[in-house]
PDB file of C-alpha atoms in Angstrom:
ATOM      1  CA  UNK A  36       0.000   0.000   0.000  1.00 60.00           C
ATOM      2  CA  UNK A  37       3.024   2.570   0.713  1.00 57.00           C
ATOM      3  CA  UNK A  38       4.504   1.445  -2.640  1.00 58.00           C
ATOM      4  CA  UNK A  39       1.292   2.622  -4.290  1.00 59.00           C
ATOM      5  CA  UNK A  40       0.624   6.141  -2.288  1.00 56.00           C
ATOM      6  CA  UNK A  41       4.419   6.881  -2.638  1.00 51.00           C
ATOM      7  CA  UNK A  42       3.604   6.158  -6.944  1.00 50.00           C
ATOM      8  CA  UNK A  43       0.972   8.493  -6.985  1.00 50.00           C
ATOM      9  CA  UNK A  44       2.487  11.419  -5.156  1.00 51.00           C
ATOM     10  CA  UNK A  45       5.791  10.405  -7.098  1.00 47.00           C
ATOM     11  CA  UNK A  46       3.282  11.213 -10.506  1.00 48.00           C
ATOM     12  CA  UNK A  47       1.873  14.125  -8.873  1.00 51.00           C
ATOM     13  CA  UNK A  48       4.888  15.664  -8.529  1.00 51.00           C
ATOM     14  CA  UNK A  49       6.105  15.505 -11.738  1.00 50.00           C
ATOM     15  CA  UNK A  50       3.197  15.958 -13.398  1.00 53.00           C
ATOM     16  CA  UNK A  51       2.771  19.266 -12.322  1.00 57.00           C
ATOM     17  CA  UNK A  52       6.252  20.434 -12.519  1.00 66.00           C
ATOM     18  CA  UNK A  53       7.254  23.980 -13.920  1.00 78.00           C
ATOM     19  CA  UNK A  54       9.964  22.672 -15.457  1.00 89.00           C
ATOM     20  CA  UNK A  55      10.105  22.934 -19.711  1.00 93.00           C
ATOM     21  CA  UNK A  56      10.324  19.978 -21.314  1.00 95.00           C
ATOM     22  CA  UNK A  57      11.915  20.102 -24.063  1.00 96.00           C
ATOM     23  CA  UNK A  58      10.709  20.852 -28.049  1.00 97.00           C
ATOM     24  CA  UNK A  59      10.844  17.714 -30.365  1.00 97.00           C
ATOM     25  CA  UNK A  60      10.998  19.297 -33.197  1.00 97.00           C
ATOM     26  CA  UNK A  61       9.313  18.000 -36.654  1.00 97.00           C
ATOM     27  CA  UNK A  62       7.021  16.273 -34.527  1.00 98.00           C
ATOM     28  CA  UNK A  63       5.349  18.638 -31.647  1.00 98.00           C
ATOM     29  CA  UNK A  64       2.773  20.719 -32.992  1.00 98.00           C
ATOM     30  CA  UNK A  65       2.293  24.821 -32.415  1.00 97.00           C
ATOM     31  CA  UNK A  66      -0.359  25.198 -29.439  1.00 97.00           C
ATOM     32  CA  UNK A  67      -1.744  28.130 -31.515  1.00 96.00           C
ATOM     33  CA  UNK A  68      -1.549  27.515 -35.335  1.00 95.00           C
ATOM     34  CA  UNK A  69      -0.995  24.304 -34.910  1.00 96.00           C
ATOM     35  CA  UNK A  70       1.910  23.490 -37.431  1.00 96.00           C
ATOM     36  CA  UNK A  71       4.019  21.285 -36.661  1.00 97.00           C
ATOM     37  CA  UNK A  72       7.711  23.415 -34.756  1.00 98.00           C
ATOM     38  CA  UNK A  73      10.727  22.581 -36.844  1.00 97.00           C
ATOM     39  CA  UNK A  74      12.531  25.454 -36.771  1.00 96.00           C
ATOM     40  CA  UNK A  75      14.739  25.768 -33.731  1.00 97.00           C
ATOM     41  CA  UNK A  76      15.964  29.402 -34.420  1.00 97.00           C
ATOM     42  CA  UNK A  77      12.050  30.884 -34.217  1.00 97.00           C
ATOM     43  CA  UNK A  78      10.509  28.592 -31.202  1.00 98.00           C
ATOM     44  CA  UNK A  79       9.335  29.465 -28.456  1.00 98.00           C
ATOM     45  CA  UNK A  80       7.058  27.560 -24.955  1.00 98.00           C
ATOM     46  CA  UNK A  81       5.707  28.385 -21.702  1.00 97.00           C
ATOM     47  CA  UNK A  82       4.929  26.531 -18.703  1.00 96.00           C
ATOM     48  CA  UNK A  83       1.574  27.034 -16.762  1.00 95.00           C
ATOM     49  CA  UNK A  84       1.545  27.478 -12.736  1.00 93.00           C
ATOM     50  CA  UNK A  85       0.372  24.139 -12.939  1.00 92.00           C
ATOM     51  CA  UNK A  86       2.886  22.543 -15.438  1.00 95.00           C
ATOM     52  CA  UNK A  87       0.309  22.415 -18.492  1.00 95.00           C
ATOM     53  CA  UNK A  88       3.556  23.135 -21.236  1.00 96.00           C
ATOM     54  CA  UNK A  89       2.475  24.692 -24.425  1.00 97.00           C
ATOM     55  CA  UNK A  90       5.174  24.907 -27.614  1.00 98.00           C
ATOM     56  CA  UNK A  91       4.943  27.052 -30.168  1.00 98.00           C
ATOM     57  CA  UNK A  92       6.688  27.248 -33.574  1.00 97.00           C
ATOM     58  CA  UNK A  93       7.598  30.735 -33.634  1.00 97.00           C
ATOM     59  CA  UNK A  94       7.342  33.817 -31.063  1.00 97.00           C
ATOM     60  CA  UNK A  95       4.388  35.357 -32.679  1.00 96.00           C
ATOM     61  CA  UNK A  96       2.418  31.746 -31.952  1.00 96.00           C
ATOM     62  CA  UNK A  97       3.484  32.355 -28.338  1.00 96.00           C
ATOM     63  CA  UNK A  98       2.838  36.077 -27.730  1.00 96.00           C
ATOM     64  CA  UNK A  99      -0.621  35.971 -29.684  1.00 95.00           C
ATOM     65  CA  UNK A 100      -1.644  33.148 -27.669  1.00 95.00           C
ATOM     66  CA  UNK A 101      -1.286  34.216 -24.116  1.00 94.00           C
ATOM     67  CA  UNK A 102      -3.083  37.744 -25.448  1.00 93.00           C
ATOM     68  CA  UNK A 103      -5.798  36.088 -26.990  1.00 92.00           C
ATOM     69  CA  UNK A 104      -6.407  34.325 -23.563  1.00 90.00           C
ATOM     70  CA  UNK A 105      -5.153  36.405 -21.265  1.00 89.00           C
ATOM     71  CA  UNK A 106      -2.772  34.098 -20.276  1.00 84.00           C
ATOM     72  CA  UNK A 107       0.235  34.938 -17.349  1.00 87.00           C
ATOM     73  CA  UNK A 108       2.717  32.688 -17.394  1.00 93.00           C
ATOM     74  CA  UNK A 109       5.464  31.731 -15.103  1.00 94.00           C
ATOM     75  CA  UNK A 110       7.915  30.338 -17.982  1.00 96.00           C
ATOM     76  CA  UNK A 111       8.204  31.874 -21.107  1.00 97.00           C
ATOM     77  CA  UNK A 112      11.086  31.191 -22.855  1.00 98.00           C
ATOM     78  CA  UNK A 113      11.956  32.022 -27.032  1.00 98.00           C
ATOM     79  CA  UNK A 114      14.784  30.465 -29.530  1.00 98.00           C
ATOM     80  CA  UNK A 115      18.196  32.243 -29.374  1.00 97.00           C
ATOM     81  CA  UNK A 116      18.301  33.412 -32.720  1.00 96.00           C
ATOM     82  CA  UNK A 117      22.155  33.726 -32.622  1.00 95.00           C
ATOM     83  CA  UNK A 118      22.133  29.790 -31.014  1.00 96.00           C
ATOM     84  CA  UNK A 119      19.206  27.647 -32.814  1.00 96.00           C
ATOM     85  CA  UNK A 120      17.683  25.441 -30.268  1.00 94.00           C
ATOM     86  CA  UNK A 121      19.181  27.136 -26.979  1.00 97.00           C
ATOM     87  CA  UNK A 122      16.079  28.377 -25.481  1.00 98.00           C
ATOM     88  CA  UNK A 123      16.469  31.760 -23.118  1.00 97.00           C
ATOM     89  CA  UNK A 124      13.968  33.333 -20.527  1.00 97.00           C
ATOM     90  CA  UNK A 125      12.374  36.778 -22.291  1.00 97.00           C
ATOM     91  CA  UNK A 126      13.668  38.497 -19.307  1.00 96.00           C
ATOM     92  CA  UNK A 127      17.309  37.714 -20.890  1.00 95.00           C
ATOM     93  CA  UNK A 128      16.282  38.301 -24.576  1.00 96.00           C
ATOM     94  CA  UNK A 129      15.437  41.482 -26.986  1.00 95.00           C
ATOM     95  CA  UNK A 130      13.222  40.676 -30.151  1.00 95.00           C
ATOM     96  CA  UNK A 131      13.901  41.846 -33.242  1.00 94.00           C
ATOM     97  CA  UNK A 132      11.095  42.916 -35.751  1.00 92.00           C
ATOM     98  CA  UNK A 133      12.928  42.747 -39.476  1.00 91.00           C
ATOM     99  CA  UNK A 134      11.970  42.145 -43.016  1.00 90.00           C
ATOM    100  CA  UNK A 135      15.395  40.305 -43.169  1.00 91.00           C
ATOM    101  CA  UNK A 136      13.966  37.870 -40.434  1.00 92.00           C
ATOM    102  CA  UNK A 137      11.887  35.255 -42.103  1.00 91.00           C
ATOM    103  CA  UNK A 138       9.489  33.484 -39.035  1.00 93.00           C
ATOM    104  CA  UNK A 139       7.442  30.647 -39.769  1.00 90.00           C
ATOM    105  CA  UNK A 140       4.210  32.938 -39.451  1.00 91.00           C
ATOM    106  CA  UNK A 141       5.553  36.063 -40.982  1.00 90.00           C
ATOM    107  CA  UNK A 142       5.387  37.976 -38.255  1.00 91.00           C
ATOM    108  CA  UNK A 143       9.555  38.961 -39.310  1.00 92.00           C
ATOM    109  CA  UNK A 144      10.453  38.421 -35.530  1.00 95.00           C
ATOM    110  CA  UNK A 145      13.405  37.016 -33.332  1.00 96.00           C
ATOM    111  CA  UNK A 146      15.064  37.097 -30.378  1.00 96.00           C
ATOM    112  CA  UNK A 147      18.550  37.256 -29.131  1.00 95.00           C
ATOM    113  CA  UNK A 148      20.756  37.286 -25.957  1.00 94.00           C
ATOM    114  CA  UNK A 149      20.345  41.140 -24.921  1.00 89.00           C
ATOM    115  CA  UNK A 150      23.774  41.006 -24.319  1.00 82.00           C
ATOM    116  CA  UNK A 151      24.072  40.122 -28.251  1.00 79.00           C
ATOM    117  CA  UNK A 152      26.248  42.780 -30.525  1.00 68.00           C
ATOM    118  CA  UNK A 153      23.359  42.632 -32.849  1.00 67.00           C
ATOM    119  CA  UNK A 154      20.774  44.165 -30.163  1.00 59.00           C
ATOM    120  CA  UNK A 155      23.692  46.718 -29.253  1.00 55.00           C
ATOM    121  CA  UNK A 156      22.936  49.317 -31.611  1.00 56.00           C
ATOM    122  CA  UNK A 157      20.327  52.122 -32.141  1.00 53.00           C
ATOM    123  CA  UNK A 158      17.456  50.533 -33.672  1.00 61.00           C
ATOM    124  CA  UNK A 159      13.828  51.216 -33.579  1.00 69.00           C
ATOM    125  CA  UNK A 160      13.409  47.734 -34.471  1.00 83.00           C
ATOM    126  CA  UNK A 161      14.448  46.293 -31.063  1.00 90.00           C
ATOM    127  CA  UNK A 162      12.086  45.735 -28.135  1.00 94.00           C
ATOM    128  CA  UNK A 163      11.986  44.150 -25.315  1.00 94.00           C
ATOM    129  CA  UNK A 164       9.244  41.417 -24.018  1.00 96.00           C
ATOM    130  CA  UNK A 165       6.674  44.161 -22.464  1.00 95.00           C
ATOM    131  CA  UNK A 166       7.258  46.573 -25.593  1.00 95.00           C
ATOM    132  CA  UNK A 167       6.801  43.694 -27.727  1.00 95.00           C
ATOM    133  CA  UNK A 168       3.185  42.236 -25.807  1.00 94.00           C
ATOM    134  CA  UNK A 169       2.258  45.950 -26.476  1.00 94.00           C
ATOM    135  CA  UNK A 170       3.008  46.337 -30.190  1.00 92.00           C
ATOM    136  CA  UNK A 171       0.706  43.079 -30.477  1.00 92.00           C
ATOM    137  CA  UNK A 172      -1.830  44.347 -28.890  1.00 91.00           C
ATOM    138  CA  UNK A 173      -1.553  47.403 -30.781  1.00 89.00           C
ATOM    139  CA  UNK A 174      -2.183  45.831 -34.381  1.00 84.00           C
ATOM    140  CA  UNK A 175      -4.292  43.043 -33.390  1.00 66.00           C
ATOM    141  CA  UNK A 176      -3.381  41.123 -36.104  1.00 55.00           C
ATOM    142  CA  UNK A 177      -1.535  37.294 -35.971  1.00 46.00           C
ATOM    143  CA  UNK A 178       1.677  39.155 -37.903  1.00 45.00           C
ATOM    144  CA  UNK A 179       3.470  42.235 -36.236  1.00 41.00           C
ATOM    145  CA  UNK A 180       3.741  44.280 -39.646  1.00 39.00           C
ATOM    146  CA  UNK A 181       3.886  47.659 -38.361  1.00 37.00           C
TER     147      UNK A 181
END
């Protein structure tokens, strides 16, 4: 009987853990659009306060998503542009809006390190994760074209 209590809090506990897991790409699917994430420079996920993990195959996915819903989450993290598949906190990361940058949803957005050379210079083009939620909300629109 302790064997079987100590299983389910053992199940519990990891079920509900904060922790990412992490992206298999060209087989998880975007929680938003849907496609399927194969691009590890673009991708982004968050974690729920209760561990529900949602993936997303580009930034836009993620940052229209928890708008759309009103969502708050504890773990965001986005695709180090500069590192494909190293995923960083958008605390640590500027974004990018380009029409060099080529997203999987066309929203022309990326992030990198902000200690990155290419988010070291005057651009009106760089925000950071706040500025970013706000330019979304501003055009309402599943692209940030602005």
């Amino acid at each position: 009987m302790k064997k079987i209590i100590y299983l389910l809090v053992l199940v519990l506990f990891t079920a509900c853990s904060s922790e990412p897991q992490p992206i298999d790409y060209g087989k998880d699917n975007c929680d938003f659009c849907e496609m399927t994430i194969v691009s590890k420079a673009y991708a982004a996920q968050a974690v729920s306060e209760k561990g529900k993990q949602y993936k997303y195959d580009a930034i836009e996915c993620m940052v229209n998503h928890q708008l759309q819903h009103n969502y708050e989450m504890p773990v965001n993290l986005v695709a180090n542009f500069e590192q494909p598949g190293t995923m960083i906190s958008v605390n640590e990361a500027n974004f990018v809006i380009n029409d060099s940058i080529k997203s999987p949803m066309g929203g022309n957005l990326a992030a990198f390190k902000k200690e990155s050379a290419v988010v070291n210079t005057e651009s009106k083009d760089i925000f950071n994760w706040q500025e970013l939620k706000t330019i979304f909300l501003e055009n309402d629109s599943l692209t940030t074209s602005y």
